[in-house]
Coordinates of C-alpha atoms in Angstrom, one line a residue:
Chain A
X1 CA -21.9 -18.5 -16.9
X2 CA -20.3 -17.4 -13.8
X3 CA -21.8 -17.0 -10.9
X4 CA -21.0 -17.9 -7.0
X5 CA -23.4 -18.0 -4.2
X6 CA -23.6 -17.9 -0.7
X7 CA -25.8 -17.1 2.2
X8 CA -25.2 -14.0 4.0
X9 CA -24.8 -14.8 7.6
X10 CA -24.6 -16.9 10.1
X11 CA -24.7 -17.2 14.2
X12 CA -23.2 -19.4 16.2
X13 CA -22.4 -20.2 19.5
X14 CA -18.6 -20.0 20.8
X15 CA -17.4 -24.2 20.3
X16 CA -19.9 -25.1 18.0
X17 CA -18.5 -25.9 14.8
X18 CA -19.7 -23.3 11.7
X19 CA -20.6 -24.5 8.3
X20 CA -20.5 -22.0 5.2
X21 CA -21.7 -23.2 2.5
X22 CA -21.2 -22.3 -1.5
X23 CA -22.8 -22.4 -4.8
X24 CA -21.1 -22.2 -7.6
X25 CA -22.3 -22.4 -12.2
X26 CA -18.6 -22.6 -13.8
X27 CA -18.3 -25.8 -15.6
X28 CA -15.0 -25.6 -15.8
X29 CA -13.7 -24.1 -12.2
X30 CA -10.5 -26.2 -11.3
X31 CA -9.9 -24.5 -7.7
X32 CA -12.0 -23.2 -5.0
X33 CA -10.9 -20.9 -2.7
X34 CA -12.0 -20.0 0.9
X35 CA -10.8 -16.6 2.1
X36 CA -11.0 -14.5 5.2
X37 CA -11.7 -11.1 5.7
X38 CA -12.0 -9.5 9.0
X39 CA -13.2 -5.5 9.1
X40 CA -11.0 -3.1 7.5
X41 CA -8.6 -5.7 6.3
X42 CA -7.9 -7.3 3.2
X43 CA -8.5 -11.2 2.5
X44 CA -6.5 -14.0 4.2
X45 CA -6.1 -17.2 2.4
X46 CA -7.5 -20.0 4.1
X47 CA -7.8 -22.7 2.3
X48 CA -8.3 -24.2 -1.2
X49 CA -9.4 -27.5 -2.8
X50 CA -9.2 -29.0 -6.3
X51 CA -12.1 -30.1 -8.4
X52 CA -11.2 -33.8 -8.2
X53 CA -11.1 -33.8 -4.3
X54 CA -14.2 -34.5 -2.3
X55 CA -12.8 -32.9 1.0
X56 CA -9.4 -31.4 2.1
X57 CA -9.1 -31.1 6.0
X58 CA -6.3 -28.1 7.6
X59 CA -6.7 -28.0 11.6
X60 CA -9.7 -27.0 12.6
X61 CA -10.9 -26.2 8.9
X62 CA -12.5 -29.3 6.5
X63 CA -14.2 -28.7 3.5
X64 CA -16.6 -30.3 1.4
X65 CA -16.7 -30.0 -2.5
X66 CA -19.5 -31.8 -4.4
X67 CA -18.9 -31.4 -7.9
X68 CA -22.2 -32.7 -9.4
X69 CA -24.1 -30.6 -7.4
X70 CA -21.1 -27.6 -7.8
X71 CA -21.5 -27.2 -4.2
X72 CA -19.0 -26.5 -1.4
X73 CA -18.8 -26.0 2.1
X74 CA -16.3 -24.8 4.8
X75 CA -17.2 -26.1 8.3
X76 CA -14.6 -25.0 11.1
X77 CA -14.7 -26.9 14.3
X78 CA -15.0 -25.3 17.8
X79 CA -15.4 -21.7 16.3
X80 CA -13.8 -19.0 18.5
X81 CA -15.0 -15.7 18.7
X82 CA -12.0 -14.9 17.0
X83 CA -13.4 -16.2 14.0
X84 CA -16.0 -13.5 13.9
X85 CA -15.6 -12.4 9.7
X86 CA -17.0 -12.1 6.5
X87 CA -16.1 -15.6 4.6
X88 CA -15.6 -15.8 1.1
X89 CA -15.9 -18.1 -1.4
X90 CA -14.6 -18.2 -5.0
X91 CA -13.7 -20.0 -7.9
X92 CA -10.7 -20.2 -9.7
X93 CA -12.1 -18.8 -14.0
X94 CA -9.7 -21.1 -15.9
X95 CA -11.1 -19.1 -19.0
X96 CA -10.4 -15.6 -17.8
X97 CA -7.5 -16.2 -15.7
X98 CA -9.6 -14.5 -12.5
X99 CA -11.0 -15.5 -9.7
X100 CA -14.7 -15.2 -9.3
X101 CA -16.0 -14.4 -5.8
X102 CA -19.6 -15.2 -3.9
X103 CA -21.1 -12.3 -1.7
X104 CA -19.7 -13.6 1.1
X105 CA -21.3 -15.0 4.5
X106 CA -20.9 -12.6 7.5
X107 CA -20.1 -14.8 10.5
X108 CA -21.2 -14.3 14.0
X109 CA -19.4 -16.2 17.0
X110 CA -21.3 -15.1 20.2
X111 CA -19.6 -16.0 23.6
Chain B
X1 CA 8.8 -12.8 4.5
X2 CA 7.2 -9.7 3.2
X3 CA 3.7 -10.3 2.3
X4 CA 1.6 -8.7 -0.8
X5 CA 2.3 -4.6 -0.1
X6 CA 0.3 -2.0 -0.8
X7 CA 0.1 1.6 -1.2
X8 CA -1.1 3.8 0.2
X9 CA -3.6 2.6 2.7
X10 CA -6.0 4.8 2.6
X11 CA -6.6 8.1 0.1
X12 CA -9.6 10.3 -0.8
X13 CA -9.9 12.1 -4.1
X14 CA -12.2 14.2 -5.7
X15 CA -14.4 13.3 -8.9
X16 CA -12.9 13.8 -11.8
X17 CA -9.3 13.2 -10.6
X18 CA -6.5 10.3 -11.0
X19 CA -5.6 7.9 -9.0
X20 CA -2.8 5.5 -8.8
X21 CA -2.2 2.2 -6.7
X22 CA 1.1 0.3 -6.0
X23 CA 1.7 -3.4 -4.9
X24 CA 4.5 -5.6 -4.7
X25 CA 3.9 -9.2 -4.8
X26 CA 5.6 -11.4 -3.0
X27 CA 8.9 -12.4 -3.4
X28 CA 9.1 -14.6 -6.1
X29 CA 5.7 -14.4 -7.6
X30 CA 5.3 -12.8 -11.3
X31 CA 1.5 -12.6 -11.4
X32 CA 0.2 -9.5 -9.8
X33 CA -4.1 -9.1 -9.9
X34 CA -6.1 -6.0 -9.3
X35 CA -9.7 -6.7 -7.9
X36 CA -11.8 -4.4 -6.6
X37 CA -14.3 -4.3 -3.8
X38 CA -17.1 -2.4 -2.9
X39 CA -18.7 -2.2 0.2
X40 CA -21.2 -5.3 1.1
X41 CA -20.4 -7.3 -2.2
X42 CA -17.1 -9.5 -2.9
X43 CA -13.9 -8.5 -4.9
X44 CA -14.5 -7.8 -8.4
X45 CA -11.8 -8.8 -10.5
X46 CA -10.3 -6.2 -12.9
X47 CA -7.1 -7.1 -14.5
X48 CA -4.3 -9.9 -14.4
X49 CA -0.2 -9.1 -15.5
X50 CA 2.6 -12.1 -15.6
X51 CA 5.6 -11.2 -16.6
X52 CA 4.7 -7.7 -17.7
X53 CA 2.2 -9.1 -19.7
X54 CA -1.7 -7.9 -19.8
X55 CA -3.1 -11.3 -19.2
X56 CA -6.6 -10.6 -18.2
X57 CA -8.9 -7.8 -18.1
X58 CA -12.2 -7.4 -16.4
X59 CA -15.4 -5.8 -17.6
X60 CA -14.1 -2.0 -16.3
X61 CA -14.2 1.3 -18.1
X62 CA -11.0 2.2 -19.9
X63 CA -10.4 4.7 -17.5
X64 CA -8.8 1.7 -15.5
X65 CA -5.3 0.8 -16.4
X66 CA -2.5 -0.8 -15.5
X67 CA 1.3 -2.2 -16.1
X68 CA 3.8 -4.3 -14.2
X69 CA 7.4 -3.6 -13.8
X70 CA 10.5 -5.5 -14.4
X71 CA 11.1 -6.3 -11.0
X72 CA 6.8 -7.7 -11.0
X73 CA 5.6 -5.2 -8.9
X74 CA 2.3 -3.5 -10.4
X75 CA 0.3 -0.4 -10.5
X76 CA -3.4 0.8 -11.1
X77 CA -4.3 3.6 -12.5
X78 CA -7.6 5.1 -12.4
X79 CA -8.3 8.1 -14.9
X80 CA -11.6 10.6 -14.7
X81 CA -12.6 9.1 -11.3
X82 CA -16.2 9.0 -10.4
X83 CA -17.9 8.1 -6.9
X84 CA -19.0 5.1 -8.0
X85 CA -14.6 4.4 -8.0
X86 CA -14.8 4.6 -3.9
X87 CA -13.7 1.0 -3.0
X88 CA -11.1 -1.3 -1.1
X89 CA -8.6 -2.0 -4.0
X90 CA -7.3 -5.5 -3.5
X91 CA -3.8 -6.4 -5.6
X92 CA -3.6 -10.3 -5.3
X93 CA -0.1 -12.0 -6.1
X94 CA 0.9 -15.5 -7.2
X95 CA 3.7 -17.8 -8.9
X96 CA 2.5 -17.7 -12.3
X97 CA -1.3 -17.1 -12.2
X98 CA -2.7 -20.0 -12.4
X99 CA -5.9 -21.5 -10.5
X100 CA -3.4 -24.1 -8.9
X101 CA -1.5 -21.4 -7.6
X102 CA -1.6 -20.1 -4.0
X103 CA -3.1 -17.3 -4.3
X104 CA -2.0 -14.2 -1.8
X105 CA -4.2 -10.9 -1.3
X106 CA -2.7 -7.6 0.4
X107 CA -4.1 -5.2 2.9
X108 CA -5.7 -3.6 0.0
X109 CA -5.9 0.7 -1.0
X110 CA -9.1 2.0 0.5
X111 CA -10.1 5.1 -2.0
X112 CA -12.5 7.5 -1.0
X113 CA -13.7 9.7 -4.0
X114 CA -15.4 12.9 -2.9

């Protein structure tokens, strides 16, 4: 089946570091894919990360991908409040050609 | 560079009426995607075109369609349209439409059905 999970907010403090984290079912997802998506706007690419990687670090962006556990995280360092968003996970459907999203996880950066 | 285009922004219509969205992918991609989102849940995909080519279709009504042009740009049509169609309308572009592909969204249609 296909199904991708993720809690549905967090706070934080402005220069802590955030983690979002990521469940996903689909045996046979190849890429996972963390967007952005800020209010009224549509999503912003962030970052992605093959199956066979264990962790893929851009700037102030890592993430973390266990595969046995089909678990994934996205943990950005000194969060701004600029980072204030709704973060979305999703994995790439090798079988349907689509991209399967989570819920998302509202994030709160508090000065 | 351009980015993934869409249009229009923003557009209310009233039940029963058609709808239809434009995007243009970015400049040298041939896979355009449709996804839909409503509000407080993630994008919901509805149907994937490479090189004019249906290549993927989501679980949505046949009063959704679709088609891509020569040139790859894409539109979605909407037939009959109910309230339950009021969304953000996300067109997503790539190389060839593959999971290893960067994947690009737009700014997305916001409909309104009334």
């Amino acid at each position: 089946g296909e199904d991708v999970e993720q809690s549905l907010f967090l706070s934080v403090r402005e220069g802590d570091s955030s983690v979002i984290n990521c469940t996903y079912t689909d045996s046979s997802s190849t890429y996972l894919y963390w967007y952005k998506q800020e209010p009224g706007a549509g999503l912003q690419l962030l970052t992605y990360i093959f199956s066979n990687m264990d962790m893929k670090q851009d700037q102030r962006l890592t993430v973390l991908l266990n595969k046995k556990d089909k678990h994934l995280s996205l943990r950005i360092a000194d969060t701004q409040t600029g980072d204030s968003a709704i973060y979305f996970c999703a994995e790439w459907n090798t079988g349907f050609q689509k991209l399967v999203f989570g819920t998302g996880t509202r994030l709160l950066v508090s000065p | 560079d351009a980015g993934v285009t869409q249009s229009p922004t923003h557009l209310i219509k009233t039940r029963g009426q058609h709808v239809t969205l434009r995007c243009s992918p970015i400049s040298g991609h041939k896979s355009v995607s449709w996804y839909q989102q409503v509000l407080g849940q993630g994008p919901q995909f509805i149907f994937q075109y490479y090189e004019k080519e249906e290549r993927g279709r989501g679980n949505f009504p046949d009063r959704f369609s679709a088609r891509q042009f020569p040139n790859y740009s894409s539109e979605l049509n909407v037939n009959a349209l109910l309230l339950g169609d009021s969304a953000l309308y996300l067109c997503a572009s790539s190389t060839a439409g593959q999971g290893m592909d960067t994947i690009y969204f737009g700014e997305g249609s916001w409909l309104t059905v009334v």
